[in-house]
Structure formats: structure tokens, C-alpha cells
């Protein structure tokens, strides 16, 4: 099935100290032999799981392309389960591209996105939850998000899913025995017994679903936008937040002007600030970027920080923005409290009436007062006070969560069928559907389409 050999540059293209070209498949070693000359270890093929020093050269011209370290990892003890050779080149586009070109000339096929991981799955080296954890690790923006992915990669989720599958299989076997031998008393098969076991499985599925919401937030972060009329202190607030907690800055490509995303790390929660560049450049996004743009930003956001000037009070400009915020989740940030002599009862009450579901936090961006409280309010609102379990199993992938919901439906139907005294045949239909649905999570029951779709989400070389 996997009789061709694939190759790709497995590190990001750009300048770096090293870059790696990975080859996987039955011809990996033979192909490497055509491009690699060892400096010392003539029989490098025998030096497995060690790095061998040498050169990549172009056989047709005899020219040396790069000075490299080569790692030979024969299957099945490799990432893909096949023979894998990795060549550590110098990390510039030219040596990497040339090396890959030579390898492809020698018979390898350029790998598709995620193809190495897909092979790892098809060869039984990784189940689907673990393969997906590999993407999550690469994309993790904070340590907690990384920890979630590491837990998933270590197979904890996979084992929890396997436990559910095994129990379901045992129940299905009982029901089928009752179908096949209706005359005999099948041990353990009674509606009461079934109901107990089904309730236990349902509880396990529910537990995984409950953890999913919070897992998603920690993995993907919460998209946040800061809004407010001119001069209320949006950029001052942004700068204070970034100075304390900046995690990562990324550019989102494919937009007219690449949108800058800055990620704050609030106790492990990645808070992704949308279009912070816009806030800084334009000063006032409503006036200069227009209401439509502001609306679009608010639309995308899972959380809005609405900044108002506690000293100047509210006016039509604030009202205009507040009107855009109905049905959104957010925090009212009353800024410039350092200017107040005698409290801010009036403004605070007015604001609280306009957006009653929103917590109000008082700050001074200038004097850095109330920032900790604001950060705590953000975390509280987004996580609903739920902490990330330190070593628990947590579903953080949307695909997994949807499948768990679907499985829960089938299981509930099975439970109802048992409860209302339906025949074992009818119970079995729901149970089998539940088993297949849960099996799609880790790949024990999965179609080729689903596999292709999952791995297409990977980057080239992974
Ligand atoms: P933006 O237009 O909403 O981004 O507002 P800026 O952050 O540019 O702030 C506008 C003005 O308000 C600047 O002169 C800031 O120094 C000032 N400012 C911002 N935050 C505070 C604050 O907490 N207290 C005081 N007194 N002034 C502030």
C-alpha cells in the first residue's frame, strides 16, 4: 500500500542554524546513498539512531551541496514506522531545496501535507488522537496549551476512548448473544443490568464532553478585541497588558494588510488580541477604520473589552459602540480612575445598566492600577472559573467533541430503548452506532475520507 518513498523539508523555510529534510519509505536508505557521502563512517547505514557526519553532493556534477548530519532510523522504530532518513542541513532555503531536489531526482516523491503523520497512523505508530496532538503541539501558544497536547500525545485520551470502546463492545456482545440465543438465558443480560452499564458509559462520555469546552479555550485561546471611542485609553491598556504578559506575535496572512495577532498569556489562557496594529495605528478604530470594520472585529471576537473614560463620563460616542455590543460577551473597562476625586458611582451605574451581563472593572492604564483584577476578570469570564486539570484527560479537539455528542445521542437512545422494553435487536442498532462514533475519535472505526481530511490539516513535512 505504501510502497513509494516520500520526502519533504520538515522545518520552516527561512534562515536558521539547521533545517531538516526527511525521507520515509522502503527506498529511504537507497535514495540517501545517492546523495550522501559520509566523512568517516563508511558504513553509515549500520549507524542507526545516531547522527553521521558527511556531505550532500550532486552526483551529476560532483559538487558538494552542504555539510550535514544524517540520521538513519530504520522501521518500525521510526516516526512513520517505515525506514526514515533525516538529513540535518544548514538552515537556508538553498541547501534545503537543492537537497530535496536531489532526493526527488533519486526517486522520492514530494510528501503531501501531513503525509508522514498519516503514514504513522496507517502503520499503527500513532492513533488519530495522538496524531492530532502533534498538530496541537506545533500550534500551542502557551505552556498549558502545550501540556494539553502532550497529554493527548502521551495517549491519555486515547486510553480513555479505548476504555469506552471496550465497554461498549462488551455490551454489544451481550446484546447480540441475547439476539442469537433468545431461548437460553444469557448471563448478565437483563434490562436492569444493561441500564446500569449504559449509565456508566454515558457518564464517562459526559465527563469528556464537560472537559471539552474548557480544553478548547486553552488550546485555541480566546479572540479578544479592545473597543472604545477615541482617547479613552485603548492603546495605553493594550501596552500595559502586552508589557506584562505578551506571549507571541503572529501575522495572519491572506488579508490586505496582514493582521497582527498578539497573544497574551493569562495564567496559561491564550488571549489572542485581534488587530492590535489597527488600534495602535489608527488610534480610533471607529472613526478611522469605520463602524463596519469595528463590527467585523467584534463579530470575530469571543470576548470584547469595552473601554470607557471614567473621568469624562459617557456620551453619544460610547453609546454608539455599546449599541454594537448587545449579545456579546465582554468586560466594561472604566479607565482613568486616577483622575477621579470621589468615586465613579454615576458612570459605573450607567454602564452597568446598558450592558447588565458584563462585569465592570475599574483601572488606570496610566498608573497600572486594576490590571491584575482585569486579567482575573478575563480568565474568570472565559473559563467560567474552571481550571485546567493538571494531568487529566481533556478533549480539546472540535472533531472529538462533536463525535462525543453524537455518541451520547446514540447511547441515550439505547438507554431509552432498554427502558421502554424494546427488543435487543433495536438496542443493538443504537449501540453499534455509538461504538462506531466513538471509534472515529481514535481511528478504530474510521473511513479513508476522514483520515485524509484530518491529515490535510497538517503542514508539509510533518
Ligand atoms: P486610545 O485613543 O483609546 O487608544 O487612547 P490612548 O491610549 O491613546 O490614550 C489617550 C490619552 O489618555 C493619552 O494621553 C493617555 O496618556 C491618556 N490616558 C490613558 N490611560 C489613562 C489613565 O489611566 N489615566 C490618565 N490620567 N490618562 C490616561
CSV table of C-alpha atoms and ligand atoms in Angstrom, one decimal:
chain,number,residue,atom,x,y,z
A,1,UNK,CA,0.0,0.0,0.0
A,2,UNK,CA,2.7,2.4,1.0
A,3,UNK,CA,5.3,1.3,-1.5
A,4,UNK,CA,6.6,4.7,-2.5
A,5,UNK,CA,9.1,6.8,-0.7
A,6,UNK,CA,8.2,10.3,0.3
A,7,UNK,CA,10.4,13.3,1.2
A,8,UNK,CA,10.0,16.9,2.3
A,9,UNK,CA,11.7,19.8,4.1
A,10,UNK,CA,10.4,19.3,7.6
A,11,UNK,CA,11.5,22.6,9.1
A,12,UNK,CA,10.1,26.0,8.3
A,13,UNK,CA,11.7,27.6,5.2
A,14,UNK,CA,13.7,30.6,6.3
A,15,UNK,CA,17.1,31.2,7.7
A,16,UNK,CA,18.0,29.1,10.7
A,17,UNK,CA,21.0,27.2,12.0
A,18,UNK,CA,19.7,23.9,10.7
A,19,UNK,CA,16.9,22.6,8.5
A,20,UNK,CA,15.9,19.1,8.1
A,21,UNK,CA,14.9,17.1,5.0
A,22,UNK,CA,13.0,13.9,5.9
A,23,UNK,CA,12.7,10.8,3.8
A,24,UNK,CA,10.4,8.0,4.6
A,25,UNK,CA,9.6,4.7,2.8
A,26,UNK,CA,11.1,1.5,1.6
A,27,UNK,CA,13.7,3.3,-0.6
A,28,UNK,CA,14.7,5.9,2.0
A,29,UNK,CA,18.2,4.4,2.6
A,30,UNK,CA,18.9,3.6,-1.0
A,31,UNK,CA,17.9,7.2,-2.0
A,32,UNK,CA,20.1,8.7,0.8
A,33,UNK,CA,23.0,6.7,-0.5
A,34,UNK,CA,22.8,8.5,-3.8
A,35,UNK,CA,23.1,12.0,-2.2
A,36,UNK,CA,25.1,11.5,0.9
A,37,UNK,CA,28.9,10.8,1.4
A,38,UNK,CA,29.9,10.1,4.9
A,39,UNK,CA,33.2,11.7,6.1
A,40,UNK,CA,34.3,8.9,8.4
A,41,UNK,CA,31.7,6.1,8.9
A,42,UNK,CA,31.8,4.4,5.5
A,43,UNK,CA,29.1,2.0,6.5
A,44,UNK,CA,26.7,4.7,7.8
A,45,UNK,CA,23.8,2.5,7.0
A,46,UNK,CA,24.7,0.4,10.1
A,47,UNK,CA,24.9,3.5,12.3
A,48,UNK,CA,21.3,3.6,13.2
A,49,UNK,CA,19.7,6.1,15.6
A,50,UNK,CA,22.9,8.1,15.6
A,51,UNK,CA,24.0,11.1,13.7
A,52,UNK,CA,26.6,10.6,11.0
A,53,UNK,CA,28.7,13.5,9.7
A,54,UNK,CA,29.2,13.9,6.0
A,55,UNK,CA,28.2,15.8,2.9
A,56,UNK,CA,25.3,16.0,0.5
A,57,UNK,CA,26.6,16.1,-3.1
A,58,UNK,CA,25.2,16.2,-6.6
A,59,UNK,CA,26.2,13.0,-8.4
A,60,UNK,CA,25.8,14.6,-11.8
A,61,UNK,CA,28.1,17.5,-11.2
A,62,UNK,CA,30.2,16.0,-8.4
A,63,UNK,CA,29.6,19.2,-6.5
A,64,UNK,CA,29.2,19.4,-2.7
A,65,UNK,CA,25.9,20.9,-1.8
A,66,UNK,CA,26.1,21.1,2.0
A,67,UNK,CA,27.8,19.8,5.1
A,68,UNK,CA,25.3,17.8,7.0
A,69,UNK,CA,24.5,15.3,9.8
A,70,UNK,CA,22.4,12.3,8.8
A,71,UNK,CA,20.2,10.2,11.0
A,72,UNK,CA,19.2,6.8,9.9
A,73,UNK,CA,16.1,5.4,11.6
A,74,UNK,CA,15.0,2.1,10.1
A,75,UNK,CA,11.4,1.0,10.6
A,76,UNK,CA,9.5,0.0,12.5
A,77,UNK,CA,11.1,2.1,15.2
A,78,UNK,CA,10.7,5.5,13.5
A,79,UNK,CA,8.1,8.2,13.4
A,80,UNK,CA,6.3,6.8,10.4
A,81,UNK,CA,7.1,3.2,11.2
A,82,UNK,CA,8.9,3.0,7.9
A,83,UNK,CA,12.6,3.4,7.1
A,84,UNK,CA,13.3,7.1,7.8
A,85,UNK,CA,16.4,9.1,7.0
A,86,UNK,CA,16.7,12.7,8.2
A,87,UNK,CA,19.3,15.0,6.8
A,88,UNK,CA,20.2,18.0,9.0
A,89,UNK,CA,21.3,20.6,6.5
A,90,UNK,CA,22.3,24.2,7.1
A,91,UNK,CA,19.0,26.1,7.6
A,92,UNK,CA,18.8,28.2,4.5
A,93,UNK,CA,16.3,27.7,1.6
A,94,UNK,CA,19.0,27.0,-0.9
A,95,UNK,CA,20.7,23.9,0.6
A,96,UNK,CA,17.4,22.5,1.7
A,97,UNK,CA,15.7,22.9,-1.6
A,98,UNK,CA,18.7,21.5,-3.5
A,99,UNK,CA,19.0,18.5,-1.2
A,100,UNK,CA,15.3,17.8,-1.6
A,101,UNK,CA,15.6,18.2,-5.3
A,102,UNK,CA,18.4,15.6,-5.4
A,103,UNK,CA,16.4,13.2,-3.3
A,104,UNK,CA,13.4,13.5,-5.5
A,105,UNK,CA,15.5,13.1,-8.6
A,106,UNK,CA,16.7,9.8,-7.0
A,107,UNK,CA,13.1,8.5,-6.8
A,108,UNK,CA,11.4,10.0,-3.8
A,109,UNK,CA,8.0,11.8,-4.2
A,110,UNK,CA,7.4,15.1,-2.5
A,111,UNK,CA,5.3,14.4,0.5
A,112,UNK,CA,1.8,15.9,0.9
A,113,UNK,CA,0.8,17.9,3.9
A,114,UNK,CA,0.7,15.6,6.9
A,115,UNK,CA,1.7,12.6,4.9
A,116,UNK,CA,4.4,11.5,7.4
A,117,UNK,CA,2.0,11.6,10.3
A,118,UNK,CA,-0.7,9.9,8.1
A,119,UNK,CA,1.8,7.0,7.5
A,120,UNK,CA,2.5,6.8,11.2
A,121,UNK,CA,-1.3,6.4,11.7
A,122,UNK,CA,-1.7,3.8,8.9
A,123,UNK,CA,1.3,1.9,10.2
A,124,UNK,CA,-0.2,1.8,13.7
A,125,UNK,CA,2.5,4.1,15.3
A,126,UNK,CA,0.0,6.8,16.3
A,127,UNK,CA,-3.7,6.6,16.7
A,128,UNK,CA,-5.8,9.5,15.5
A,129,UNK,CA,-6.0,11.4,18.8
A,130,UNK,CA,-2.2,11.2,19.1
A,131,UNK,CA,-1.6,12.3,15.5
A,132,UNK,CA,-3.9,15.2,16.1
A,133,UNK,CA,-2.0,16.0,19.2
A,134,UNK,CA,1.1,16.5,17.0
A,135,UNK,CA,-0.7,19.4,15.2
A,136,UNK,CA,-1.8,20.8,18.5
A,137,UNK,CA,1.7,20.8,19.9
A,138,UNK,CA,3.0,22.7,16.9
A,139,UNK,CA,0.3,25.3,17.3
A,140,UNK,CA,0.3,25.6,21.1
A,141,UNK,CA,0.7,29.2,22.1
A,142,UNK,CA,1.1,28.8,25.8
A,143,UNK,CA,2.7,26.2,28.1
A,144,UNK,CA,-0.8,25.0,29.2
A,145,UNK,CA,-1.9,24.5,25.7
A,146,UNK,CA,1.3,22.6,25.1
A,147,UNK,CA,0.7,20.5,28.2
A,148,UNK,CA,-2.8,19.6,26.9
A,149,UNK,CA,-1.3,18.4,23.6
A,150,UNK,CA,1.5,16.5,25.4
A,151,UNK,CA,-1.1,14.7,27.5
A,152,UNK,CA,-3.0,13.8,24.4
A,153,UNK,CA,0.1,12.7,22.6
A,154,UNK,CA,1.1,10.5,25.5
A,155,UNK,CA,-2.1,8.6,24.8
A,156,UNK,CA,-4.2,9.5,27.8
A,157,UNK,CA,-7.2,10.5,25.7
A,158,UNK,CA,-6.6,7.5,23.5
A,159,UNK,CA,-6.8,5.2,26.5
A,160,UNK,CA,-9.9,6.8,27.9
A,161,UNK,CA,-11.6,6.4,24.5
A,162,UNK,CA,-10.4,2.8,24.3
A,163,UNK,CA,-11.9,2.1,27.7
A,164,UNK,CA,-15.2,3.4,26.4
A,165,UNK,CA,-14.9,1.4,23.2
A,166,UNK,CA,-14.1,-1.8,25.1
A,167,UNK,CA,-17.0,-1.4,27.4
A,168,UNK,CA,-19.3,-0.7,24.5
A,169,UNK,CA,-18.1,-3.8,22.7
A,170,UNK,CA,-18.7,-5.9,25.8
A,171,UNK,CA,-22.3,-4.6,26.0
A,172,UNK,CA,-22.8,-5.1,22.3
A,173,UNK,CA,-21.6,-8.7,22.6
A,174,UNK,CA,-24.1,-9.3,25.4
A,175,UNK,CA,-27.0,-7.9,23.4
A,176,UNK,CA,-26.0,-9.9,20.3
A,177,UNK,CA,-25.8,-13.0,22.4
A,178,UNK,CA,-29.3,-12.3,23.6
A,179,UNK,CA,-30.4,-11.9,20.0
A,180,UNK,CA,-28.7,-15.1,18.8
A,181,UNK,CA,-29.8,-17.3,21.6
A,182,UNK,CA,-33.1,-15.9,22.8
A,183,UNK,CA,-34.1,-19.3,24.3
A,184,UNK,CA,-31.0,-19.5,26.5
A,185,UNK,CA,-30.6,-17.4,29.5
A,186,UNK,CA,-27.7,-15.2,28.6
A,187,UNK,CA,-25.7,-14.5,31.7
A,188,UNK,CA,-25.7,-10.8,32.6
A,189,UNK,CA,-28.2,-9.8,30.1
A,190,UNK,CA,-31.2,-8.2,31.7
A,191,UNK,CA,-32.7,-4.8,31.0
A,192,UNK,CA,-31.7,-3.7,34.5
A,193,UNK,CA,-28.1,-4.8,34.1
A,194,UNK,CA,-27.9,-3.1,30.7
A,195,UNK,CA,-29.3,0.1,32.1
A,196,UNK,CA,-26.6,0.2,34.8
A,197,UNK,CA,-23.8,-0.4,32.4
A,198,UNK,CA,-25.1,2.1,29.9
A,199,UNK,CA,-25.5,4.7,32.6
A,200,UNK,CA,-21.8,4.2,33.5
A,201,UNK,CA,-20.7,4.6,29.9
A,202,UNK,CA,-22.8,7.7,29.4
A,203,UNK,CA,-21.3,9.2,32.5
A,204,UNK,CA,-17.8,8.7,31.0
A,205,UNK,CA,-18.8,10.3,27.7
A,206,UNK,CA,-20.4,13.2,29.6
A,207,UNK,CA,-17.3,13.7,31.6
A,208,UNK,CA,-15.2,14.0,28.4
A,209,UNK,CA,-17.6,16.4,26.9
A,210,UNK,CA,-17.6,18.6,30.0
A,211,UNK,CA,-13.9,19.0,29.8
A,212,UNK,CA,-14.0,19.8,26.1
A,213,UNK,CA,-15.3,23.3,26.3
A,214,UNK,CA,-12.5,24.4,28.7
A,215,UNK,CA,-9.9,22.4,26.7
A,216,UNK,CA,-10.9,24.2,23.5
A,217,UNK,CA,-10.4,27.6,25.2
A,218,UNK,CA,-6.9,26.7,26.5
A,219,UNK,CA,-5.9,25.2,23.1
A,220,UNK,CA,-7.2,27.9,20.7
A,221,UNK,CA,-7.2,30.8,23.0
A,222,UNK,CA,-9.9,33.4,23.1
A,223,UNK,CA,-10.1,36.0,20.4
A,224,UNK,CA,-10.4,39.4,22.1
A,225,UNK,CA,-10.9,42.9,20.8
A,226,UNK,CA,-10.5,46.2,22.6
A,227,UNK,CA,-13.1,48.8,21.6
A,228,UNK,CA,-13.9,52.3,22.7
A,229,UNK,CA,-14.1,55.8,21.4
A,230,UNK,CA,-11.0,57.9,20.8
A,231,UNK,CA,-8.7,58.8,23.7
A,232,UNK,CA,-10.4,56.5,26.3
A,233,UNK,CA,-7.0,54.7,26.7
A,234,UNK,CA,-7.3,51.6,24.4
A,235,UNK,CA,-3.7,51.7,23.3
A,236,UNK,CA,-2.5,52.5,26.8
A,237,UNK,CA,-4.3,49.5,28.1
A,238,UNK,CA,-3.0,47.3,25.3
A,239,UNK,CA,0.5,48.4,26.0
A,240,UNK,CA,0.2,47.6,29.7
A,241,UNK,CA,-1.2,44.2,29.0
A,242,UNK,CA,1.4,43.4,26.5
A,243,UNK,CA,4.3,44.6,28.6
A,244,UNK,CA,3.3,42.2,31.3
A,245,UNK,CA,2.0,39.1,29.6
A,246,UNK,CA,3.0,39.1,25.9
A,247,UNK,CA,3.4,35.6,24.7
A,248,UNK,CA,3.6,35.6,20.9
A,249,UNK,CA,3.0,37.9,18.0
A,250,UNK,CA,1.8,36.3,14.8
A,251,UNK,CA,0.8,37.8,11.5
A,252,UNK,CA,-2.4,36.3,9.9
A,253,UNK,CA,-1.6,36.1,6.2
A,254,UNK,CA,-4.1,36.4,3.4
A,255,UNK,CA,-5.5,39.8,4.4
A,256,UNK,CA,-4.9,43.0,2.6
A,257,UNK,CA,-2.6,44.2,5.3
A,258,UNK,CA,-1.6,41.2,7.4
A,259,UNK,CA,-3.4,41.4,10.6
A,260,UNK,CA,-1.2,41.3,13.6
A,261,UNK,CA,-2.3,39.0,16.4
A,262,UNK,CA,-0.6,39.4,19.8
A,263,UNK,CA,-1.1,36.6,22.2
A,264,UNK,CA,-1.3,37.3,26.0
A,265,UNK,CA,-0.7,34.5,28.4
A,266,UNK,CA,-3.0,34.9,31.3
A,267,UNK,CA,-2.3,32.0,33.7
A,268,UNK,CA,-2.0,29.7,30.7
A,269,UNK,CA,-5.0,31.0,28.9
A,270,UNK,CA,-4.0,32.4,25.5
A,271,UNK,CA,-5.8,35.7,24.9
A,272,UNK,CA,-5.5,36.5,21.2
A,273,UNK,CA,-5.8,40.2,20.6
A,274,UNK,CA,-7.3,40.8,17.2
A,275,UNK,CA,-5.9,43.6,15.0
A,276,UNK,CA,-3.9,45.3,17.7
A,277,UNK,CA,-2.0,47.0,14.9
A,278,UNK,CA,-5.2,48.7,13.9
A,279,UNK,CA,-5.7,50.0,17.4
A,280,UNK,CA,-2.3,51.4,17.5
A,281,UNK,CA,-2.1,52.9,14.0
A,282,UNK,CA,-5.5,54.4,13.8
A,283,UNK,CA,-5.8,55.4,17.4
A,284,UNK,CA,-9.5,55.4,17.0
A,285,UNK,CA,-10.9,52.5,15.1
A,286,UNK,CA,-14.4,53.7,14.9
A,287,UNK,CA,-13.6,56.9,13.3
A,288,UNK,CA,-10.8,55.9,11.1
A,289,UNK,CA,-11.5,52.3,10.4
A,290,UNK,CA,-15.2,52.7,10.3
A,291,UNK,CA,-18.1,51.2,12.0
A,292,UNK,CA,-18.2,48.3,9.6
A,293,UNK,CA,-14.6,47.3,10.4
A,294,UNK,CA,-15.3,47.6,14.1
A,295,UNK,CA,-18.4,45.5,13.8
A,296,UNK,CA,-16.4,42.8,11.9
A,297,UNK,CA,-13.8,42.7,14.6
A,298,UNK,CA,-16.5,42.5,17.3
A,299,UNK,CA,-18.1,39.7,15.3
A,300,UNK,CA,-15.0,37.6,15.2
A,301,UNK,CA,-14.2,38.1,18.9
A,302,UNK,CA,-15.2,35.7,21.6
A,303,UNK,CA,-14.5,38.5,24.1
A,304,UNK,CA,-14.8,42.3,23.9
A,305,UNK,CA,-13.1,44.7,26.2
A,306,UNK,CA,-15.1,47.9,26.0
A,307,UNK,CA,-13.0,50.8,27.4
A,308,UNK,CA,-14.7,54.0,28.6
A,309,UNK,CA,-13.3,57.1,30.3
A,310,UNK,CA,-14.4,57.1,33.9
A,311,UNK,CA,-13.5,60.7,34.3
A,312,UNK,CA,-15.1,62.2,31.2
A,313,UNK,CA,-18.2,60.0,31.6
A,314,UNK,CA,-20.3,58.5,28.9
A,315,UNK,CA,-21.5,60.3,25.7
A,316,UNK,CA,-23.0,59.5,22.3
A,317,UNK,CA,-19.7,58.1,21.1
A,318,UNK,CA,-19.8,55.4,23.9
A,319,UNK,CA,-23.5,54.7,23.2
A,320,UNK,CA,-22.8,54.1,19.6
A,321,UNK,CA,-20.3,51.4,20.4
A,322,UNK,CA,-22.4,49.9,23.2
A,323,UNK,CA,-25.2,49.5,20.7
A,324,UNK,CA,-22.9,47.2,18.7
A,325,UNK,CA,-22.2,45.1,21.7
A,326,UNK,CA,-25.5,43.6,22.6
A,327,UNK,CA,-25.5,39.8,22.8
A,328,UNK,CA,-21.7,39.8,23.0
A,329,UNK,CA,-19.6,38.6,25.9
A,330,UNK,CA,-17.3,41.1,27.4
A,331,UNK,CA,-16.0,43.3,30.2
A,332,UNK,CA,-16.6,47.0,30.7
A,333,UNK,CA,-13.3,48.7,31.5
A,334,UNK,CA,-13.6,52.0,33.2
A,335,UNK,CA,-10.2,53.7,32.7
A,336,UNK,CA,-8.5,56.8,34.1
A,337,UNK,CA,-9.8,56.2,37.7
A,338,UNK,CA,-6.6,58.0,38.8
A,339,UNK,CA,-8.3,61.3,37.8
A,340,UNK,CA,-11.3,60.8,40.0
A,341,UNK,CA,-11.6,62.5,43.3
A,342,UNK,CA,-14.8,61.0,44.6
A,343,UNK,CA,-15.5,57.6,43.2
A,344,UNK,CA,-17.3,56.7,40.0
A,345,UNK,CA,-20.8,55.8,41.1
A,346,UNK,CA,-22.6,57.6,38.3
A,347,UNK,CA,-20.7,56.3,35.2
A,348,UNK,CA,-20.5,52.8,36.6
A,349,UNK,CA,-24.2,52.6,37.2
A,350,UNK,CA,-25.0,54.0,33.8
A,351,UNK,CA,-22.7,51.5,32.1
A,352,UNK,CA,-23.9,48.6,34.2
A,353,UNK,CA,-27.4,49.3,33.1
A,354,UNK,CA,-26.5,49.4,29.4
A,355,UNK,CA,-24.8,46.0,29.4
A,356,UNK,CA,-26.1,44.3,32.5
A,357,UNK,CA,-24.4,41.0,31.9
A,358,UNK,CA,-21.0,42.5,31.7
A,359,UNK,CA,-18.7,42.7,34.7
A,360,UNK,CA,-17.2,46.2,35.3
A,361,UNK,CA,-13.5,46.6,36.1
A,362,UNK,CA,-12.0,49.9,37.1
A,363,UNK,CA,-8.5,50.6,36.0
A,364,UNK,CA,-5.9,53.2,35.4
A,365,UNK,CA,-3.9,52.2,32.4
A,366,UNK,CA,-1.6,55.1,33.1
A,367,UNK,CA,-0.8,54.2,36.7
A,368,UNK,CA,-1.2,50.5,36.1
A,369,UNK,CA,-3.9,50.1,38.7
A,370,UNK,CA,-6.5,47.4,38.5
A,371,UNK,CA,-4.7,45.5,35.7
A,372,UNK,CA,-4.4,42.3,37.8
A,373,UNK,CA,-8.1,42.5,38.5
A,374,UNK,CA,-8.9,42.9,34.8
A,375,UNK,CA,-6.8,39.9,33.9
A,376,UNK,CA,-8.5,37.8,36.6
A,377,UNK,CA,-11.9,39.0,35.3
A,378,UNK,CA,-10.9,37.9,31.7
A,379,UNK,CA,-9.9,34.5,32.9
A,380,UNK,CA,-13.0,34.1,35.0
A,381,UNK,CA,-15.4,35.1,32.3
A,382,UNK,CA,-13.8,32.9,29.7
A,383,UNK,CA,-13.3,29.7,31.8
A,384,UNK,CA,-16.3,30.1,34.0
A,385,UNK,CA,-13.9,29.5,36.9
A,386,UNK,CA,-12.9,26.1,35.7
A,387,UNK,CA,-9.2,25.4,35.9
A,388,UNK,CA,-7.3,23.2,33.6
A,389,UNK,CA,-6.9,19.8,35.1
A,390,UNK,CA,-3.2,19.3,35.7
A,391,UNK,CA,-2.9,15.8,34.4
A,392,UNK,CA,-6.5,14.9,33.5
A,393,UNK,CA,-7.7,13.7,30.2
A,394,UNK,CA,-9.1,16.6,28.3
A,395,UNK,CA,-10.8,16.7,24.9
A,396,UNK,CA,-9.7,19.8,23.1
A,397,UNK,CA,-10.4,19.0,19.5
A,398,UNK,CA,-13.7,20.0,17.9
A,399,UNK,CA,-13.8,16.8,15.9
A,400,UNK,CA,-13.6,14.7,19.0
A,401,UNK,CA,-16.2,16.8,20.8
A,402,UNK,CA,-18.7,16.6,18.0
A,403,UNK,CA,-18.3,12.8,17.9
A,404,UNK,CA,-18.7,12.5,21.6
A,405,UNK,CA,-22.0,14.5,21.4
A,406,UNK,CA,-23.1,12.2,18.6
A,407,UNK,CA,-22.2,9.1,20.6
A,408,UNK,CA,-24.1,10.5,23.6
A,409,UNK,CA,-27.2,10.7,21.4
A,410,UNK,CA,-26.9,7.1,20.3
A,411,UNK,CA,-26.3,6.0,23.9
A,412,UNK,CA,-29.2,7.9,25.2
A,413,UNK,CA,-31.4,6.3,22.5
A,414,UNK,CA,-30.0,2.9,23.5
A,415,UNK,CA,-30.8,3.6,27.1
A,416,UNK,CA,-34.4,4.6,26.2
A,417,UNK,CA,-34.8,1.5,24.1
A,418,UNK,CA,-33.8,-0.6,27.1
A,419,UNK,CA,-36.0,1.4,29.4
A,420,UNK,CA,-39.1,1.1,27.3
A,421,UNK,CA,-38.6,-2.7,26.8
A,422,UNK,CA,-37.7,-2.6,23.1
A,423,UNK,CA,-36.2,-5.8,21.6
A,424,UNK,CA,-32.4,-6.4,21.9
A,425,UNK,CA,-32.2,-6.0,18.1
A,426,UNK,CA,-33.3,-2.4,18.4
A,427,UNK,CA,-31.0,-1.7,21.3
A,428,UNK,CA,-28.1,-3.2,19.3
A,429,UNK,CA,-28.6,-0.8,16.4
A,430,UNK,CA,-28.0,2.2,18.7
A,431,UNK,CA,-25.2,0.6,20.5
A,432,UNK,CA,-23.3,-0.2,17.3
A,433,UNK,CA,-23.8,3.3,16.1
A,434,UNK,CA,-22.4,4.6,19.4
A,435,UNK,CA,-19.4,2.3,19.1
A,436,UNK,CA,-18.6,3.4,15.5
A,437,UNK,CA,-18.9,7.0,16.5
A,438,UNK,CA,-16.6,6.7,19.4
A,439,UNK,CA,-14.2,4.6,17.3
A,440,UNK,CA,-13.9,7.5,14.8
A,441,UNK,CA,-12.2,9.5,17.6
A,442,UNK,CA,-9.1,7.4,17.8
A,443,UNK,CA,-9.4,5.7,14.4
A,444,UNK,CA,-10.6,2.3,15.5
A,445,UNK,CA,-13.6,2.8,13.3
A,446,UNK,CA,-12.8,5.3,10.6
A,447,UNK,CA,-13.1,5.8,6.9
A,448,UNK,CA,-10.4,6.8,4.5
A,449,UNK,CA,-12.1,10.2,3.8
A,450,UNK,CA,-11.9,11.1,7.4
A,451,UNK,CA,-8.3,10.1,7.6
A,452,UNK,CA,-7.4,12.2,4.5
A,453,UNK,CA,-9.3,15.2,5.9
A,454,UNK,CA,-7.5,15.1,9.2
A,455,UNK,CA,-4.0,14.8,7.9
A,456,UNK,CA,-4.6,17.5,5.2
A,457,UNK,CA,-4.7,19.9,8.2
A,458,UNK,CA,-1.0,19.3,8.9
A,459,UNK,CA,1.9,21.2,7.4
A,460,UNK,CA,4.2,19.8,4.8
A,461,UNK,CA,7.0,17.8,6.2
A,462,UNK,CA,5.0,16.7,9.3
B,1,LIG,P1,-7.0,55.5,22.6
B,1,LIG,O1,-7.2,56.6,21.6
B,1,LIG,O2,-8.2,55.0,23.2
B,1,LIG,O3,-6.0,54.4,22.2
B,1,LIG,O4,-6.3,56.2,23.9
B,1,LIG,P2,-4.8,56.3,24.3
B,1,LIG,O5,-4.3,55.1,25.0
B,1,LIG,O6,-4.0,56.9,23.2
B,1,LIG,O7,-4.9,57.4,25.5
B,1,LIG,C1,-5.4,58.7,25.2
B,1,LIG,C2,-4.9,59.7,26.3
B,1,LIG,O8,-5.3,59.3,27.6
B,1,LIG,C3,-3.4,59.7,26.4
B,1,LIG,O9,-2.9,61.0,26.6
B,1,LIG,C4,-3.1,58.8,27.6
B,1,LIG,O10,-1.9,59.1,28.2
B,1,LIG,C5,-4.3,59.1,28.4
B,1,LIG,N1,-4.6,58.0,29.3
B,1,LIG,C6,-4.7,56.7,29.0
B,1,LIG,N2,-5.0,56.0,30.1
B,1,LIG,C7,-5.0,56.8,31.2
B,1,LIG,C8,-5.3,56.7,32.6
B,1,LIG,O11,-5.5,55.6,33.1
B,1,LIG,N3,-5.2,57.8,33.3
B,1,LIG,C9,-4.9,59.0,32.8
B,1,LIG,N4,-4.9,60.1,33.6
B,1,LIG,N5,-4.7,59.2,31.5
B,1,LIG,C10,-4.8,58.1,30.7
